[in-house]
CSV table of C-alpha atoms in Angstrom, one decimal:
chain,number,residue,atom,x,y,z
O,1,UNK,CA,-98.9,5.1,-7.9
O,2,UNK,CA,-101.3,3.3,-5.8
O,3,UNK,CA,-101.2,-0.1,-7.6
O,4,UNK,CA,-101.2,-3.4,-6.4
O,5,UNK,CA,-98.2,-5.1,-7.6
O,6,UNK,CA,-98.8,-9.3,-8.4
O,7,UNK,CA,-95.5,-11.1,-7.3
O,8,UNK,CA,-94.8,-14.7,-8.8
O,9,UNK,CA,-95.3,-17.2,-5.7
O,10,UNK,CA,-92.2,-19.4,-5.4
O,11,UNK,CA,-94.0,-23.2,-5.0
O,12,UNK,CA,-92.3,-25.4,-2.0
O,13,UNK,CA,-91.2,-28.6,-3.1
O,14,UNK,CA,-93.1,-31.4,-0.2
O,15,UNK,CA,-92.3,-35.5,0.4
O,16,UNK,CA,-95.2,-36.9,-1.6
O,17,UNK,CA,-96.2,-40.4,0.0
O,18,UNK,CA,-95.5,-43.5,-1.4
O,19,UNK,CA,-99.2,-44.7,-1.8
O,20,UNK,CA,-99.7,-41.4,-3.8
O,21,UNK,CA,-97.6,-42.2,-6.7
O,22,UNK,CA,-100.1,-44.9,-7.6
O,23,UNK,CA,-102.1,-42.3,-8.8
O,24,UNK,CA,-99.6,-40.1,-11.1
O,25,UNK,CA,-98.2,-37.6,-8.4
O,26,UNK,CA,-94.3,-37.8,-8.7
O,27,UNK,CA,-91.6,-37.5,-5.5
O,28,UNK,CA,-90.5,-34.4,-5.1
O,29,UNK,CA,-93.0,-32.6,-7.2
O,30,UNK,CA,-94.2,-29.0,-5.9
O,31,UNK,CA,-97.4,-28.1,-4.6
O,32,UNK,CA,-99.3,-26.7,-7.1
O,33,UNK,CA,-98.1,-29.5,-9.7
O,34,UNK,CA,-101.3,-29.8,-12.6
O,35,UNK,CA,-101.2,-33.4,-14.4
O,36,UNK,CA,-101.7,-33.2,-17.8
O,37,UNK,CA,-104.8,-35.2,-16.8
O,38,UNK,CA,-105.8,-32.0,-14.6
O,39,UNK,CA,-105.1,-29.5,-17.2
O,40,UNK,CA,-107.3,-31.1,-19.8
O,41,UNK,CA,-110.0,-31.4,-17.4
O,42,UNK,CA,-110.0,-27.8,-16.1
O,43,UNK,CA,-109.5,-26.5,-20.0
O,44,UNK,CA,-112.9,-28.7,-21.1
O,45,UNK,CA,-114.6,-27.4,-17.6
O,46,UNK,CA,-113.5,-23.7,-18.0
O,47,UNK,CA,-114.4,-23.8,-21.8
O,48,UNK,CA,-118.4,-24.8,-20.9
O,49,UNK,CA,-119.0,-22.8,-17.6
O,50,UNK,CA,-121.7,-20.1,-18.4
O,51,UNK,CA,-120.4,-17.6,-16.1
O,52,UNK,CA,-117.1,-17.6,-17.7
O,53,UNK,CA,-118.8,-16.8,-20.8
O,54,UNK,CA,-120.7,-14.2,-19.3
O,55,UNK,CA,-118.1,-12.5,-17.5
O,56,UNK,CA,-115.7,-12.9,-21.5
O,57,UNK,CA,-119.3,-11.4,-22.9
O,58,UNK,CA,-119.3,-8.7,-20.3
O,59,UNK,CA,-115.5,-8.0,-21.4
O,60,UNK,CA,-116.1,-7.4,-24.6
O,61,UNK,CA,-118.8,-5.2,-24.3
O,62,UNK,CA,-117.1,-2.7,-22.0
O,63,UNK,CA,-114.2,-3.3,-24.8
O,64,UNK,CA,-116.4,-1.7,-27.5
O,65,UNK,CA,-118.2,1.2,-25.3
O,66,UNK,CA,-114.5,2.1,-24.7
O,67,UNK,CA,-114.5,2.9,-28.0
O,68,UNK,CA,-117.2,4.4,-28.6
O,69,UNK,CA,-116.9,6.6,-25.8
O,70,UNK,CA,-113.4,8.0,-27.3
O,71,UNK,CA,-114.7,8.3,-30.6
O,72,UNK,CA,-116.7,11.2,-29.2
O,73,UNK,CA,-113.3,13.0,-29.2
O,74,UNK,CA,-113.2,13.4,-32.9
O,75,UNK,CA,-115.3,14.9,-35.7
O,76,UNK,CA,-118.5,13.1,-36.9
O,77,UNK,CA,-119.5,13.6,-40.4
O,78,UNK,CA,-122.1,11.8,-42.3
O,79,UNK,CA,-122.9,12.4,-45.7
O,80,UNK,CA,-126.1,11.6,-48.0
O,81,UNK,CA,-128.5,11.8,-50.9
O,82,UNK,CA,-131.6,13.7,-50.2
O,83,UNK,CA,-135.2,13.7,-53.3
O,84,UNK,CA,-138.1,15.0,-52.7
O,85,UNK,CA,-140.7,15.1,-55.5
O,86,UNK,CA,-143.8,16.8,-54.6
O,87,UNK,CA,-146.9,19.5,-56.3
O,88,UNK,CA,-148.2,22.6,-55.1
O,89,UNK,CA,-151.5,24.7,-56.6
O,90,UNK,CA,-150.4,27.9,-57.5
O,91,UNK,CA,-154.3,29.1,-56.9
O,92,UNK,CA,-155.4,29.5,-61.2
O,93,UNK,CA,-155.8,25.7,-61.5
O,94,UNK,CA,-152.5,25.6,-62.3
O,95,UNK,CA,-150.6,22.8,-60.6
O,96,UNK,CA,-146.6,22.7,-60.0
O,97,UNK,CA,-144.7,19.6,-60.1
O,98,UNK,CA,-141.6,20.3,-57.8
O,99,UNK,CA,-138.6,18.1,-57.4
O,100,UNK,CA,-135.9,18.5,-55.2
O,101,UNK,CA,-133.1,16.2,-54.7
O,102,UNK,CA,-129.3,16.4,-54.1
O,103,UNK,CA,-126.5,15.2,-52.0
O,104,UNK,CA,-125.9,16.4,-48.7
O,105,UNK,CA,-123.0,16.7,-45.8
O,106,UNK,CA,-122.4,17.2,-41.9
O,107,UNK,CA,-119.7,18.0,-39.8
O,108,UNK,CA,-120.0,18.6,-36.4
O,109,UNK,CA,-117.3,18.4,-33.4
O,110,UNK,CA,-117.8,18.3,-29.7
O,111,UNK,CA,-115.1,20.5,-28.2
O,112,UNK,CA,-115.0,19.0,-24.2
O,113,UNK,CA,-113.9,22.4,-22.6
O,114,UNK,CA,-115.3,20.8,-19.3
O,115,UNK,CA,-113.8,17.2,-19.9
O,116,UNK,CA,-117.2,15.1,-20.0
O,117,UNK,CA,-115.8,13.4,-23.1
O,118,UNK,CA,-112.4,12.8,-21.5
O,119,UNK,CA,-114.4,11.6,-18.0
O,120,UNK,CA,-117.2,9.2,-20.1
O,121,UNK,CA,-113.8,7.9,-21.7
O,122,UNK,CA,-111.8,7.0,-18.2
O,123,UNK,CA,-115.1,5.7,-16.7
O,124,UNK,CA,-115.4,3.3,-19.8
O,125,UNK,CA,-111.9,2.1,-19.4
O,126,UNK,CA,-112.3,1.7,-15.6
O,127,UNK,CA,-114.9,-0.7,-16.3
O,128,UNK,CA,-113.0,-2.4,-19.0
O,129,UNK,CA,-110.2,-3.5,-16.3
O,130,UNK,CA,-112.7,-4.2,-14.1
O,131,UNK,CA,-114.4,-6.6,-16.6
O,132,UNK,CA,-111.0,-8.0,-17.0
O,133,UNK,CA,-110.2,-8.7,-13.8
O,134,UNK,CA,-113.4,-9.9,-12.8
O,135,UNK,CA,-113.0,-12.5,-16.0
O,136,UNK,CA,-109.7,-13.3,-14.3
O,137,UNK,CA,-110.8,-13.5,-10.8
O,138,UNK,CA,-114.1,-16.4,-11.8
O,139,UNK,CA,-111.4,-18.4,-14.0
O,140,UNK,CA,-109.2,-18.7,-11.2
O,141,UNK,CA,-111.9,-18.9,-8.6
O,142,UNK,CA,-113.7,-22.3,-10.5
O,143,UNK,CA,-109.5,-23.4,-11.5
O,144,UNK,CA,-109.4,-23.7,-7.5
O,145,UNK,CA,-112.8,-25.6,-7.1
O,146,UNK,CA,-112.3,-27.9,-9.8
O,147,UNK,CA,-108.6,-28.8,-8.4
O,148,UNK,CA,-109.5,-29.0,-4.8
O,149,UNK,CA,-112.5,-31.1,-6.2
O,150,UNK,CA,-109.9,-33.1,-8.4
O,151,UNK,CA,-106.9,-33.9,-5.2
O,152,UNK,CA,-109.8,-34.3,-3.1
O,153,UNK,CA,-111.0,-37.3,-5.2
O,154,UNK,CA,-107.5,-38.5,-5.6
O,155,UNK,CA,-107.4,-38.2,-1.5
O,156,UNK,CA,-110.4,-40.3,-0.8
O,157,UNK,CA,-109.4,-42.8,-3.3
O,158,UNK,CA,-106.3,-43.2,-1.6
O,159,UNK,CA,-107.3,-43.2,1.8
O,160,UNK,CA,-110.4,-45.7,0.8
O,161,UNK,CA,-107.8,-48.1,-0.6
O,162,UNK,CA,-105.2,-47.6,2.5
O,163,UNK,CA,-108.8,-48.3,4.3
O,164,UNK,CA,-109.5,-51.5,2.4
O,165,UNK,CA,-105.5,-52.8,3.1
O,166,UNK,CA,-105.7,-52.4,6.5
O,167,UNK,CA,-109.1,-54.1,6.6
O,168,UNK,CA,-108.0,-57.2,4.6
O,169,UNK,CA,-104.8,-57.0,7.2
O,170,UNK,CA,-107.0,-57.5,10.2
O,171,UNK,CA,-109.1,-60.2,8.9
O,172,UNK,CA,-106.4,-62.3,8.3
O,173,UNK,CA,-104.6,-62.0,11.4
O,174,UNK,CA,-107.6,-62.2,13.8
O,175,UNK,CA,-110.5,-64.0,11.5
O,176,UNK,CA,-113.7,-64.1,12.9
O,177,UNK,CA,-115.3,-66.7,15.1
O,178,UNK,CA,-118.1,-69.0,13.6
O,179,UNK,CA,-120.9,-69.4,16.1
């Protein structure tokens, strides 16, 4: 077939500076590395974002019209209790107290000679996967934003204190003139 076929990407170990390890990020760790830290941020972040919800809402409602829509493939039968109590004039005065009541049963089935049944089905599950990978694609989308958010916080904290270091450096070797 025509599929799209998702290989595993092999991560390239990189030299991690020195100043970096102040902040939990190992030697010889690959890109891609999640601290535990990380992880438990992006779980409670994924857990409350409302369009993750919407898109796992979404999901499971094309999950049940799936079903439904192949039910329609097999027999539907319903079955009930029917009493009717009534009176009727019979045209002397003379009035007829009538009661009716019993149980009652339907079968019907739907033979798809021209595959509307079979079509409505595939449609349903072609909307399923793309609910899923919609609900896939927004979980990996905001797991991307929140880490770039997260390495670019580590990155400016580390680059502020480098900053600071070389600040304090310069003062001391060339303090500055009283006037």
């Amino acid at each position: 077939s025509c599929g799209v076929t998702k290989k595993p990407v092999d991560l390239i170990s990189v030299e991690i500076p020195d100043s970096w390890r102040a902040v939990g990020i190992n030697k010889g760790e690959k890109i891609g590395h999640i601290s535990k830290e990380l992880k438990t941020f992006l779980n409670k972040a994924l857990e409350r974002n409302f369009s993750l919800k919407a898109a796992s809402h979404r999901l499971q409602r094309a999950e049940v019209f799936v079903r439904k829509t192949a039910s329609g493939r097999y027999p539907q039968a319903s079955v009930g209790f029917d009493a009717h109590w009534g009176e009727t004039n019979s045209g002397d005065d003379i009035t007829v107290n009538t009661a009716n009541h019993g149980p009652f049963g339907l079968l019907s089935w739907e033979i798809d000679m021209w595959g509307k049944l079979n079509d409505q089905n595939q449609a349903a599950k072609y909307e399923f996967l793309g609910s899923q990978d919609d609900l896939h694609d927004i979980r990996i989308s905001l797991s991307g934003q929140i880490s770039k958010a997260w390495y670019q916080a580590i990155t400016d904290k580390v680059l502020q204190q480098n900053c600071l270091e070389i600040f304090e450096t310069l003062l001391r070797e060339k303090p500055c003139d009283k006037r």
